[in-house]
Coordinates of C-alpha atoms in Angstrom, one line a residue:
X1 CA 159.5 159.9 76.1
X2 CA 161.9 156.6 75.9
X3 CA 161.6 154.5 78.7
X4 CA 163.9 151.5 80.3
X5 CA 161.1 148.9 79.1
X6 CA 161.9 146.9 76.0
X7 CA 159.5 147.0 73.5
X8 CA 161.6 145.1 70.7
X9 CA 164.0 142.5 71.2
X10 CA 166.3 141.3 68.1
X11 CA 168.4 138.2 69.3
X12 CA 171.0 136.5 66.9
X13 CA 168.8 137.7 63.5
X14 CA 169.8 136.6 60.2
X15 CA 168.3 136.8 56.7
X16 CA 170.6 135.5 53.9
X17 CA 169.5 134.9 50.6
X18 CA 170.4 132.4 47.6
X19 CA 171.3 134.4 44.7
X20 CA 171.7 131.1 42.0
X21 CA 173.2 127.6 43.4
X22 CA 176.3 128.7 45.2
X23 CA 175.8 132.4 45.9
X24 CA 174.8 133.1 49.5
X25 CA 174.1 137.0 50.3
X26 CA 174.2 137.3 54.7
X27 CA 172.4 140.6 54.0
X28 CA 171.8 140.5 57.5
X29 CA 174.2 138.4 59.9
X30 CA 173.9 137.8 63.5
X31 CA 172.8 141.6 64.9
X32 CA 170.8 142.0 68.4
X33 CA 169.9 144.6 69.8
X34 CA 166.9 146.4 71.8
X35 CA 164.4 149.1 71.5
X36 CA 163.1 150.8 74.6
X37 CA 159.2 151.9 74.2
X38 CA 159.2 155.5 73.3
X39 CA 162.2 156.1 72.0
X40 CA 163.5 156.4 68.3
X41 CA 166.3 154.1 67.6
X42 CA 168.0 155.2 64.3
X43 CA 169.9 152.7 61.8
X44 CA 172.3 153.9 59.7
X45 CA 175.1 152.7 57.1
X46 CA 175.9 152.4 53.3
X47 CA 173.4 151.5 50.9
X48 CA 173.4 147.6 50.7
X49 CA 174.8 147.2 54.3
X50 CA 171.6 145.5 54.8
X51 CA 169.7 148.0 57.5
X52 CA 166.6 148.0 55.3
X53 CA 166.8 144.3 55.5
X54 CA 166.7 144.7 58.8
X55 CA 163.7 146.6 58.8
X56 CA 161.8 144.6 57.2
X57 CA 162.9 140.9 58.6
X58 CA 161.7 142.5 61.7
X59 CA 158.0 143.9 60.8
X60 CA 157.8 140.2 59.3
X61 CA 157.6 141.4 55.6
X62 CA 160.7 138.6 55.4
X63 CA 160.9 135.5 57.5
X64 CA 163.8 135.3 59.1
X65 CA 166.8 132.9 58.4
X66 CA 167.4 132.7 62.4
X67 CA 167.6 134.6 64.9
X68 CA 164.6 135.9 67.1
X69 CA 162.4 139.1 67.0
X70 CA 160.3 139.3 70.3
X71 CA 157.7 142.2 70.1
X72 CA 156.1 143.3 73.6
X73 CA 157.1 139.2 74.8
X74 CA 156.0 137.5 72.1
X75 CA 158.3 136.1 69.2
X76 CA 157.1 137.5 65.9
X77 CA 158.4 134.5 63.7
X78 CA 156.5 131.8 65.7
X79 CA 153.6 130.4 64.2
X80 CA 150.7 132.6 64.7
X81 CA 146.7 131.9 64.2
X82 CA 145.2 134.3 61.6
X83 CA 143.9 136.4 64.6
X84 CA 147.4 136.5 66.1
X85 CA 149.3 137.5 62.8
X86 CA 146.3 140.4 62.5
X87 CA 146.8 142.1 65.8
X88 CA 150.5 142.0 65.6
X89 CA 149.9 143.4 61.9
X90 CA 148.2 146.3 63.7
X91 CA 150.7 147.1 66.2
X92 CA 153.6 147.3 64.2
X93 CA 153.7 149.3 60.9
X94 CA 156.0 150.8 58.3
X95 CA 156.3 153.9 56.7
X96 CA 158.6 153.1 53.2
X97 CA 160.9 154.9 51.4
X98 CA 159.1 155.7 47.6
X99 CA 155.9 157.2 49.2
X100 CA 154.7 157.3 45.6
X101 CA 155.6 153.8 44.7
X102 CA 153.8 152.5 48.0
X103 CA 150.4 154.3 47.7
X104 CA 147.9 152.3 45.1
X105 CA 147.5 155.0 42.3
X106 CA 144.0 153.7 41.4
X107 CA 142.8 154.1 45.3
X108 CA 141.5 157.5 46.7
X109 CA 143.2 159.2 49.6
X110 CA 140.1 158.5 52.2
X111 CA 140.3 154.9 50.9
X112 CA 144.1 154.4 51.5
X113 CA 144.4 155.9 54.8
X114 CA 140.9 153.8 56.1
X115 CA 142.1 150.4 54.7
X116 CA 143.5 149.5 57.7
X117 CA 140.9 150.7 59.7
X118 CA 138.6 148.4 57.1
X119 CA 140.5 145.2 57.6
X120 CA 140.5 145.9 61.8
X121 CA 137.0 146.9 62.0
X122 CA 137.9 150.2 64.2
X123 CA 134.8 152.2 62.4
X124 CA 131.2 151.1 63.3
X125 CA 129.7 152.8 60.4
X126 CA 130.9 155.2 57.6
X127 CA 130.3 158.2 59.7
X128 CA 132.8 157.0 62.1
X129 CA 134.9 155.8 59.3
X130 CA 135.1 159.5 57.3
X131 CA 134.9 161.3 60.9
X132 CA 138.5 158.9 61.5
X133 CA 140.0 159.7 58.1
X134 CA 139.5 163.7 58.4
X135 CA 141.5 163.2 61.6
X136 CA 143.9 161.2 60.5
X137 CA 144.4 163.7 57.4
X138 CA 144.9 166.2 59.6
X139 CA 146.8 164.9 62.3
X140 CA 149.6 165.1 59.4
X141 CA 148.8 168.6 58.3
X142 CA 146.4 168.0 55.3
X143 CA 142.8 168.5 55.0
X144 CA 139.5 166.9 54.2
X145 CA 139.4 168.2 50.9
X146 CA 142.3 166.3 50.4
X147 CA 140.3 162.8 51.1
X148 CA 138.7 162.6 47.6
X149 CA 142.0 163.3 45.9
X150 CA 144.3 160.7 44.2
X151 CA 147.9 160.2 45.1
X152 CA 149.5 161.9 41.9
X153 CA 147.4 165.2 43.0
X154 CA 149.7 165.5 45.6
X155 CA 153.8 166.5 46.1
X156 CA 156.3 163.9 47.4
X157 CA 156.1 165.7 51.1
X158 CA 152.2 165.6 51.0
X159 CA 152.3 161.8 49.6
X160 CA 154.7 160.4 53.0
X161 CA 152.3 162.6 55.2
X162 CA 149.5 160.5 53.4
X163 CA 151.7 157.2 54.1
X164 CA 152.5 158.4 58.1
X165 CA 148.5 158.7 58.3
X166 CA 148.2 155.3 56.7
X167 CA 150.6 153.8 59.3
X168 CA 148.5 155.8 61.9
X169 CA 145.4 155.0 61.2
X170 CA 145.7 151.3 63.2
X171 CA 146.7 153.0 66.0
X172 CA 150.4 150.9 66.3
X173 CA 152.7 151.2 69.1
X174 CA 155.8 150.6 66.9
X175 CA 156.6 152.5 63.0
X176 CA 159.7 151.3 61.5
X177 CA 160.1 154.2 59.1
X178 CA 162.7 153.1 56.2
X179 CA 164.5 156.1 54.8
X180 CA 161.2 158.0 54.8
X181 CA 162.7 161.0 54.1
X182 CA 165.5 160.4 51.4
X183 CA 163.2 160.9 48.3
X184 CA 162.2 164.0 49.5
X185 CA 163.3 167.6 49.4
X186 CA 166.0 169.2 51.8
X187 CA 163.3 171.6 52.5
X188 CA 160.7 169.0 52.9
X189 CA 162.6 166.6 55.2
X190 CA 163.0 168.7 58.0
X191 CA 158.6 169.4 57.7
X192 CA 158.2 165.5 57.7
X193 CA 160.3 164.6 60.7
X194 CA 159.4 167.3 62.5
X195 CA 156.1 165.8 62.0
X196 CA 157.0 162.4 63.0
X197 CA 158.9 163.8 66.0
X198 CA 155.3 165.4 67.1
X199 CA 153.3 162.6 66.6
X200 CA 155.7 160.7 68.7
X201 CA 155.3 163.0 71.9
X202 CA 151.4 162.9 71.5
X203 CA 151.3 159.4 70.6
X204 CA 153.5 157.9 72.7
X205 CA 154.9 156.0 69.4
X206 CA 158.3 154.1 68.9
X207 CA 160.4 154.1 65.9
X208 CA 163.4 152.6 64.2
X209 CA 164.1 155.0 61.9
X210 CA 166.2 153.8 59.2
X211 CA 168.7 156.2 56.7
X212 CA 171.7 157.1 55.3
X213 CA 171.5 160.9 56.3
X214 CA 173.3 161.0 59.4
X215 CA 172.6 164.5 60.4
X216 CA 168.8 163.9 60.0
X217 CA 168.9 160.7 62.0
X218 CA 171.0 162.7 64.6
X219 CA 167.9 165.5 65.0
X220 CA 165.7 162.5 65.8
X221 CA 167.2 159.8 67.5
X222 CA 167.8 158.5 70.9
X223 CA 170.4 156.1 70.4
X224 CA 172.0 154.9 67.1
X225 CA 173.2 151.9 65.4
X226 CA 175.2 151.7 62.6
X227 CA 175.8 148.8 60.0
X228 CA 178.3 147.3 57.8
X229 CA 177.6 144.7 55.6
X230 CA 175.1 142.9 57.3
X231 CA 177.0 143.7 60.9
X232 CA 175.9 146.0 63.7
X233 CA 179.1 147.8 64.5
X234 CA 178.2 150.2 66.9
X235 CA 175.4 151.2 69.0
X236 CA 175.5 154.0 71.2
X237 CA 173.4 157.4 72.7
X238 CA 172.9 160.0 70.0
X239 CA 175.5 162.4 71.2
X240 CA 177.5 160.3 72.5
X241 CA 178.0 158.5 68.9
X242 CA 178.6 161.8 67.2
X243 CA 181.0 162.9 70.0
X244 CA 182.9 159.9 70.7
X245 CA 182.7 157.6 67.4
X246 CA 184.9 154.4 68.3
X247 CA 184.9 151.7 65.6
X248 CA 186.6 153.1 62.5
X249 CA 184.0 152.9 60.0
X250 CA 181.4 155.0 62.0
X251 CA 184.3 157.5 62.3
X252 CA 184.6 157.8 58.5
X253 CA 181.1 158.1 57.8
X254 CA 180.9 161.1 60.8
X255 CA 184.0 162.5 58.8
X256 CA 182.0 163.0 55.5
X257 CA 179.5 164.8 56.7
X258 CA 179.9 168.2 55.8
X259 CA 179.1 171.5 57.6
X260 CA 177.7 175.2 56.2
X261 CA 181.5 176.7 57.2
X262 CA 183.6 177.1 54.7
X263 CA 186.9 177.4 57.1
X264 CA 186.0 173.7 58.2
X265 CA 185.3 172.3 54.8
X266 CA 188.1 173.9 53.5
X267 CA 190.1 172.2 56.2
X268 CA 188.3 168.9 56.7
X269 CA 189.7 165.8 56.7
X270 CA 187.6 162.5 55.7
X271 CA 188.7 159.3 57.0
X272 CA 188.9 156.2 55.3
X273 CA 187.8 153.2 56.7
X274 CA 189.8 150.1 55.6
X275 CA 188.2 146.7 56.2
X276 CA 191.4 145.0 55.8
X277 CA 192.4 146.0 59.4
X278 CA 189.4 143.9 60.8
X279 CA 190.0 140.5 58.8
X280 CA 189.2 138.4 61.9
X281 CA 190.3 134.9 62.3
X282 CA 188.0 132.3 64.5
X283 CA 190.8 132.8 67.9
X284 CA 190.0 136.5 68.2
X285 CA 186.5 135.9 70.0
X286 CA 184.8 138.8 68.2
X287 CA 181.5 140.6 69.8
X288 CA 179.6 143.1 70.5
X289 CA 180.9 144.5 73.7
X290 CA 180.5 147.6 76.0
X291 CA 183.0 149.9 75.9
X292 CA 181.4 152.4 78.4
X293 CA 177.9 152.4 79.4
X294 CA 175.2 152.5 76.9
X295 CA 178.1 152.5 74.2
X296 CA 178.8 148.9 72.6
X297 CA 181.1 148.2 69.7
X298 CA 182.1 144.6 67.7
X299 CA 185.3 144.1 68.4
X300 CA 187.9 141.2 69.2
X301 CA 188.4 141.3 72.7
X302 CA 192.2 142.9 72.3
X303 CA 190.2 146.0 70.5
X304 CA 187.9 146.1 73.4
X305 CA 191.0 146.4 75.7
X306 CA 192.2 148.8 73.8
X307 CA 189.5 151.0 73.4
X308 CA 188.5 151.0 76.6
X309 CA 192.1 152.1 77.5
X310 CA 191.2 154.6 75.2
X311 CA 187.7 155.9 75.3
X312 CA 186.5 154.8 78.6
X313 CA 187.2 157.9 80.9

């Protein structure tokens, strides 16, 4: 269950890359936000609006251009002793996108999931350490015939189960799952995060949960942020979002998605959003401001009057 506690703090973050002499990509540019412990915040946008950046500036796999990342009170991209950089390591993992891709093909099931428990010394003796992976297997819904298997034995759903029992087996308090479910099966997604969502309540785990499929995030989010090139445009509760979108290019992504009724489909309108109408100049002070509670958007600070004329009833 989320709490009021912040467990993650991002502050100012940036990651921009050099592409050649003169290119500069601001993949990510200037976001904060926080994540309460137990909850699932969920991060959506376009592909290449930098939310997978995001994800991965934050669990370190990028050092950051600027900005802060403060996990449980302690700044993530500070120097850090070996020791220091290993606990964190076990605290916070990630579950990736291509379970295929990021499982070693030439490693064994049992070897993958107890690597981390290996490198952290959590087993006393290979009893302990084959008792662990059994559990760990399944904890996810496989079994222990399953340990002496490789990962092409296995479909794509049973290969993320085997990546979520990976990220499991350090016992972390924070998963940052990055689109975990989009190379997956319709029929197979619902099976993984309903998985995820269980492990959760038993665990006691936080996620950012990061993906393009905004009726999935809805099912298992808290609250949720959406991006645009490299921005944070809008971060609000769950329903709330879907209910009462605000900044115009979270109301044309809600617009597209489409519903099993064909009087609505036939009917629907999609909205386009048009960047034009938010070419800023330096006088219109623009940030990320509350509109109603729990409900920020970025805006210029005539927007924000106007949509709280608007919205904030």
């Amino acid at each position: 269950m989320a709490t009021t506690e912040k467990l993650v703090e991002i502050k100012n973050l940036k990651q921009y890359f050099n592409i050649g002499k003169a290119n500069e990509v601001r993949a990510v540019n200037d976001i904060s936000f926080d994540i309460y412990r137990g909850e699932t915040l969920g991060l959506v946008g376009e592909s290449g609006c930098g939310k997978s950046t995001t994800g991965r500036t934050i669990i370190r796999l990028y050092d950051a251009t600027d900005g802060e990342v403060i996990f449980d009170g302690v700044n993530v991209h500070g120097k850090k002793s070996k020791a220091e950089l290993k606990e964190f390591n076990r605290k916070m993992q990630m579950i990736f996108q291509d379970p295929q891709a990021s499982l070693n093909p030439r490693m064994k099931v049992s070897d993958i999931i107890a690597e981390g428990i290996d490198i952290h010394g959590l087993a006393k003796s290979k009893e302990e350490r084959k008792r662990r992976v059994v559990e760990l297997l399944e904890t996810v819904g496989l079994n222990k015939e399953h340990a002496n298997r490789y990962p092409h034995e296995f479909s794509g759903g049973q290969r993320q189960r085997i990546g979520i029992a990976r990220a499991l087996a350090v016992e972390p308090e924070f998963i940052i799952a990055d689109e975990p479910i989009s190379a997956l099966d319709v029929s197979i997604q619902a099976q993984v995060v309903n998985l995820m969502k269980k492990l959760q309540k038993e665990k006691g785990l936080t996620y950012l949960f990061i993906a393009h499929d905004l009726s999935m995030v809805k099912y298992i989010s808290d609250r949720i942020g959406v991006m645009y090139f490299g921005k944070l445009v809008e971060l609000a509760p769950a329903d709330e979002l879907y209910q009462n979108p605000i900044h115009p290019y979270t109301q044309s992504l809600l617009s597209a998605i489409p519903l099993p009724d064909p009087n609505y489909e036939r009917n629907r309108k999609r909205k386009t959003y048009n960047p034009s109408v938010h070419q800023y100049t330096e006088g219109d002070d623009v940030q990320f401001r509350e509109i109603k509670p729990g409900h920020f958007v970025q805006c210029s600070l005539k927007e924000w009057e106007q949509y709280k004329a608007q919205y904030a009833k």
